[in-house]
mmCIF file of C-alpha atoms and ligand atoms in Angstrom:
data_model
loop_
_atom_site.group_PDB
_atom_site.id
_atom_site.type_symbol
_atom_site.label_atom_id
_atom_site.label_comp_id
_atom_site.label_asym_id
_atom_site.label_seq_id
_atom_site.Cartn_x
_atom_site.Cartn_y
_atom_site.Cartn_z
ATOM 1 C CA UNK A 1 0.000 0.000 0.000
ATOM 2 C CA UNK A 2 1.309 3.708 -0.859
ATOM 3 C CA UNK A 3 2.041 6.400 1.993
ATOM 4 C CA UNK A 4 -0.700 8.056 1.679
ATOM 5 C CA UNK A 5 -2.673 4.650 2.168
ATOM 6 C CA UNK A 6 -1.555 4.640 5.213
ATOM 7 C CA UNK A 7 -1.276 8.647 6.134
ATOM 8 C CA UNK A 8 -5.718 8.071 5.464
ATOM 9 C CA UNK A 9 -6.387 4.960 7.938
ATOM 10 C CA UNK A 10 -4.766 7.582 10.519
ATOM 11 C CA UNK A 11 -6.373 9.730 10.000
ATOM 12 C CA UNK A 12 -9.383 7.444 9.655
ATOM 13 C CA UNK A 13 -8.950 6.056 13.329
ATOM 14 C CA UNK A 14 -10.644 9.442 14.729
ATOM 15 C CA UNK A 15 -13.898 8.929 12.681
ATOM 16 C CA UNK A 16 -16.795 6.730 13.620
ATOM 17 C CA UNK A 17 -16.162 3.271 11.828
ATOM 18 C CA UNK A 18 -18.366 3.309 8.832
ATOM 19 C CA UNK A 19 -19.023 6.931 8.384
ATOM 20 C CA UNK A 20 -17.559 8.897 5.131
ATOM 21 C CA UNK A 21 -17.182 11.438 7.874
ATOM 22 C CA UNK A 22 -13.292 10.893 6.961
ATOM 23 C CA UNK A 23 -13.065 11.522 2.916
ATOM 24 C CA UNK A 24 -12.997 15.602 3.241
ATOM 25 C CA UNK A 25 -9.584 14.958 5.203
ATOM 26 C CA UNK A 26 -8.326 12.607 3.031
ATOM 27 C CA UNK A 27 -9.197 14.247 0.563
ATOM 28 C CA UNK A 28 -7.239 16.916 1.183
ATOM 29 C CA UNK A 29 -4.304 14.788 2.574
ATOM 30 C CA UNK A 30 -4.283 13.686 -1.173
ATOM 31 C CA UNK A 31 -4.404 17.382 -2.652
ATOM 32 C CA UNK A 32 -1.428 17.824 -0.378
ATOM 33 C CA UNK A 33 0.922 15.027 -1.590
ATOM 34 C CA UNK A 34 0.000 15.709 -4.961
ATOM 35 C CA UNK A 35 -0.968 19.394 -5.972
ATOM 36 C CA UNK A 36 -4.570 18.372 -7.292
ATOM 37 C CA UNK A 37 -6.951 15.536 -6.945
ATOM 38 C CA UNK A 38 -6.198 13.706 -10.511
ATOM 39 C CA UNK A 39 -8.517 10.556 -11.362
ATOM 40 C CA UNK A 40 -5.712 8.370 -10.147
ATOM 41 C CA UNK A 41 -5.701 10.422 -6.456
ATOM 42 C CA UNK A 42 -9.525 10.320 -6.110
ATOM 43 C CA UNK A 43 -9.582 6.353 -7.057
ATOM 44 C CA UNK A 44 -6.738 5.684 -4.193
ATOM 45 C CA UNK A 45 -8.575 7.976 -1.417
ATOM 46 C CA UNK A 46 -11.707 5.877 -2.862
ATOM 47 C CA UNK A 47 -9.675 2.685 -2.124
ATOM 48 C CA UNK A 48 -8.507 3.480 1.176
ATOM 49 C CA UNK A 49 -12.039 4.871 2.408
ATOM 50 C CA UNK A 50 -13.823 1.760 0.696
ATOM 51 C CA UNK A 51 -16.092 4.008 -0.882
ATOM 52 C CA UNK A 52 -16.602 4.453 -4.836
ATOM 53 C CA UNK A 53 -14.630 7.200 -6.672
ATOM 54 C CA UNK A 54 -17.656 8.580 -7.945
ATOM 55 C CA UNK A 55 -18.527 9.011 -4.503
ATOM 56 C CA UNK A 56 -15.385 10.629 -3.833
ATOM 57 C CA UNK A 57 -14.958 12.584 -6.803
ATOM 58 C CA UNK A 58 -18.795 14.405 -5.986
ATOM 59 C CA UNK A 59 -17.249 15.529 -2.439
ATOM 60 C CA UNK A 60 -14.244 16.741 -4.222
ATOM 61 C CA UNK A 61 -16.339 18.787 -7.137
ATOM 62 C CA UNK A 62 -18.334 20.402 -4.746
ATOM 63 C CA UNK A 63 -15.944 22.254 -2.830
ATOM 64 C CA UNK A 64 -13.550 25.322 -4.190
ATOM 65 C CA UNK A 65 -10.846 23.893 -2.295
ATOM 66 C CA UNK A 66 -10.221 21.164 -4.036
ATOM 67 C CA UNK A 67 -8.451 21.362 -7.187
ATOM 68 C CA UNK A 68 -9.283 19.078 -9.969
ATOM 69 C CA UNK A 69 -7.008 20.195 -12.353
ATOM 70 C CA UNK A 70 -3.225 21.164 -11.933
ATOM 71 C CA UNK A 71 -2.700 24.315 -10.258
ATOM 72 C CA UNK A 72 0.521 26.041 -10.066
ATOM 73 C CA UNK A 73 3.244 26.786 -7.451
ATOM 74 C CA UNK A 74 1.176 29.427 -5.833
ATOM 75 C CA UNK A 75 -2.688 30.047 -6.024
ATOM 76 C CA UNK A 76 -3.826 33.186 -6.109
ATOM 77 C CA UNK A 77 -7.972 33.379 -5.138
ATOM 78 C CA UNK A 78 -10.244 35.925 -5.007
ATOM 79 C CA UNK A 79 -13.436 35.838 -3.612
ATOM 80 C CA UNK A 80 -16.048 37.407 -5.525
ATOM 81 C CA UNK A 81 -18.988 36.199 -3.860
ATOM 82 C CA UNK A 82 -21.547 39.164 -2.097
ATOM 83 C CA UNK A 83 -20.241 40.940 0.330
ATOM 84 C CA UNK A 84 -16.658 40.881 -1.534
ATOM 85 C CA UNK A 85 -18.517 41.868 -4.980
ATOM 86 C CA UNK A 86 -20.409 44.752 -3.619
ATOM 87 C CA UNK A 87 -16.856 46.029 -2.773
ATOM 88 C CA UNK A 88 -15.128 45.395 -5.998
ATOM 89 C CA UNK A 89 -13.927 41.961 -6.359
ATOM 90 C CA UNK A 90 -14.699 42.028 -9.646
ATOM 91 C CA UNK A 91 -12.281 44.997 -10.533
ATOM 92 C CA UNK A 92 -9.906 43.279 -7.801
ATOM 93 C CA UNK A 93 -10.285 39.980 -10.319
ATOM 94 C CA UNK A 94 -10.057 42.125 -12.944
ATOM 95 C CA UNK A 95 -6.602 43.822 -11.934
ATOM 96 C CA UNK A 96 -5.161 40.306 -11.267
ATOM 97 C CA UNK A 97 -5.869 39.098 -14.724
ATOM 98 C CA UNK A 98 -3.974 42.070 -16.112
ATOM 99 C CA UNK A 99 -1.106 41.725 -14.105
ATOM 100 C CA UNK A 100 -0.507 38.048 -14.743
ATOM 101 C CA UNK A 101 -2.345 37.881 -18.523
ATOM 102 C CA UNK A 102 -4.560 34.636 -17.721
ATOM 103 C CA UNK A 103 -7.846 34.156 -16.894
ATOM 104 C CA UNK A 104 -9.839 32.902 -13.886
ATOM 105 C CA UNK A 105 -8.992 29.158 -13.946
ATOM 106 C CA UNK A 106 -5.913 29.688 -15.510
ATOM 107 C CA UNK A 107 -2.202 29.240 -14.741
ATOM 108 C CA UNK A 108 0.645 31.647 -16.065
ATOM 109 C CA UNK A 109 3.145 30.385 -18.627
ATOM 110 C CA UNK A 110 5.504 29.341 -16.502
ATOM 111 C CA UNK A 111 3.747 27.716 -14.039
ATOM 112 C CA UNK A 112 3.760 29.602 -11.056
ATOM 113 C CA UNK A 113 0.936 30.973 -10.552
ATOM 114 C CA UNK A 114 -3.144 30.214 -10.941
ATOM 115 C CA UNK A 115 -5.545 32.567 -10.829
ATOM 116 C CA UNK A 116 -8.887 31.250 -9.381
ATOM 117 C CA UNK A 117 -12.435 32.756 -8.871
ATOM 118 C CA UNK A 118 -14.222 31.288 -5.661
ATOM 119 C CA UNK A 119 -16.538 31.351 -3.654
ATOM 120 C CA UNK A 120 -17.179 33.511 -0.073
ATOM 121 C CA UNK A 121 -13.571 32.801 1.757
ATOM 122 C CA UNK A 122 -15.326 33.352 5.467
ATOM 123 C CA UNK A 123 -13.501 36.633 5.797
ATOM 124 C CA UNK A 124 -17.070 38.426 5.306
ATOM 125 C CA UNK A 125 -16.246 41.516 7.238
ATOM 126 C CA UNK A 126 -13.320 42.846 5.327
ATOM 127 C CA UNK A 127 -14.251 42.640 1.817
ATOM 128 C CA UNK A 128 -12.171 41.738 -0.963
ATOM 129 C CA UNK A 129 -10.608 38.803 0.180
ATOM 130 C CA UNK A 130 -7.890 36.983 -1.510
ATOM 131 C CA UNK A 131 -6.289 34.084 -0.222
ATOM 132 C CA UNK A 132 -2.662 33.749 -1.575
ATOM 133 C CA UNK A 133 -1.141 30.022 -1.451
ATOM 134 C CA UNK A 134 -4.394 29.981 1.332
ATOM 135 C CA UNK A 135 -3.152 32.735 3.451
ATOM 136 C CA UNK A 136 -5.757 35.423 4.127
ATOM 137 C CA UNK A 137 -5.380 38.897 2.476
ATOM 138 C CA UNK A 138 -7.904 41.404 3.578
ATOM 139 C CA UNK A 139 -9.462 44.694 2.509
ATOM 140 C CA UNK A 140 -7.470 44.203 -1.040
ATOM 141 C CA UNK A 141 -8.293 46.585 -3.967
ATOM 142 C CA UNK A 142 -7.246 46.895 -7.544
ATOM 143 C CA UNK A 143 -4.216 48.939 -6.194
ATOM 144 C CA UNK A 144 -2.720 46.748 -4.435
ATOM 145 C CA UNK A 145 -2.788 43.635 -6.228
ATOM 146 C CA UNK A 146 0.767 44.626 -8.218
ATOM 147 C CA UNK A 147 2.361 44.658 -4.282
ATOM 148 C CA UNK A 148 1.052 41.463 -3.855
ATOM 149 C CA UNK A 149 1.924 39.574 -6.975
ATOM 150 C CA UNK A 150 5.721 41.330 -6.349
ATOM 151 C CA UNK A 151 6.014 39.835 -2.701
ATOM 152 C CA UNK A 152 4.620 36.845 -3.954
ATOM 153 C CA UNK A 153 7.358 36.251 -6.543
ATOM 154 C CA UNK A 154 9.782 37.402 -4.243
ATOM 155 C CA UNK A 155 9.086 34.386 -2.485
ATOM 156 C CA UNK A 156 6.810 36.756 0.308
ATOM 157 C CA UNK A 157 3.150 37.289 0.634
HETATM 158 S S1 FES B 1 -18.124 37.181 0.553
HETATM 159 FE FE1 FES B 1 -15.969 37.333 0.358
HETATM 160 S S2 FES B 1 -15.243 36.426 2.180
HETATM 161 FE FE2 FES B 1 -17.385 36.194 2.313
#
């Protein structure tokens, strides 16, 4: 059995027997080890759970924090759900598709960085919020997003 076989019946031990309560963690365990949850990841945290990959796969597609595609080195994500987009998350969006020339979705050139669109962050009281490599940035506008990007490649954030 592979490591992360084993790294999921740990972490299986602290769930009822029988629930699925454990495939969000294992999930993510998997995200970790790999970058994304490819076909291959999904069917060995379906394996280890005994529960069906398609099973798996609908957790995984339902939340924004799992990837299902590559991503690269660093994720940059803007919320642009209500209270961010009635502050300008769209024009924060905006400025970050400018600045690294791809779209939501979308990874630059080079690989380093993906852009991603998703949904409210939990940071609800200081609108926009932008999570870079899943740290917390609040309060961001369109002005600051070339700071940002330039700490981020400067291996900051
Ligand atoms: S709406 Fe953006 S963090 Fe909640």
């Amino acid at each position: 059995m592979s490591a992360l076989y084993d790294e999921i019946q740990e972490v299986r031990k602290r769930y009822p027997p029988g629930t699925r309560s454990a495939v969000l963690p294992a999930l993510r365990l998997a995200q970790e080890r790999y970058g994304w949850l490819s076909r291959e990841a999904i069917e060995e945290v379906a394996d280890a759970l005994e529960l069906t990959p398609a099973y798996c796969f609908s957790v995984a597609s339902f939340y924004d924090m799992f990837h299902l595609e590559p991503v690269g080195r660093h994720t940059v994500e803007v919320c642009t759900n209500v209270c961010c987009g009635l502050l300008g998350a769209q024009q924060v969006l905006e400025a970050f598709e400018q600045e690294l020339g791809v779209a939501p979705g979308e990874t630059t050139p080079d690989g380093e960085i993906t852009l991603r669109a998703v949904e409210c962050l939990g940071g609800c009281s200081t609108p926009t919020i932008v999570a870079i490599d899943h740290r917390y940035r609040q309060s961001v506008t369109p002005a600051d997003v070339p700071t940002i990007l330039e700490e981020l490649r400067n291996g900051g954030d």
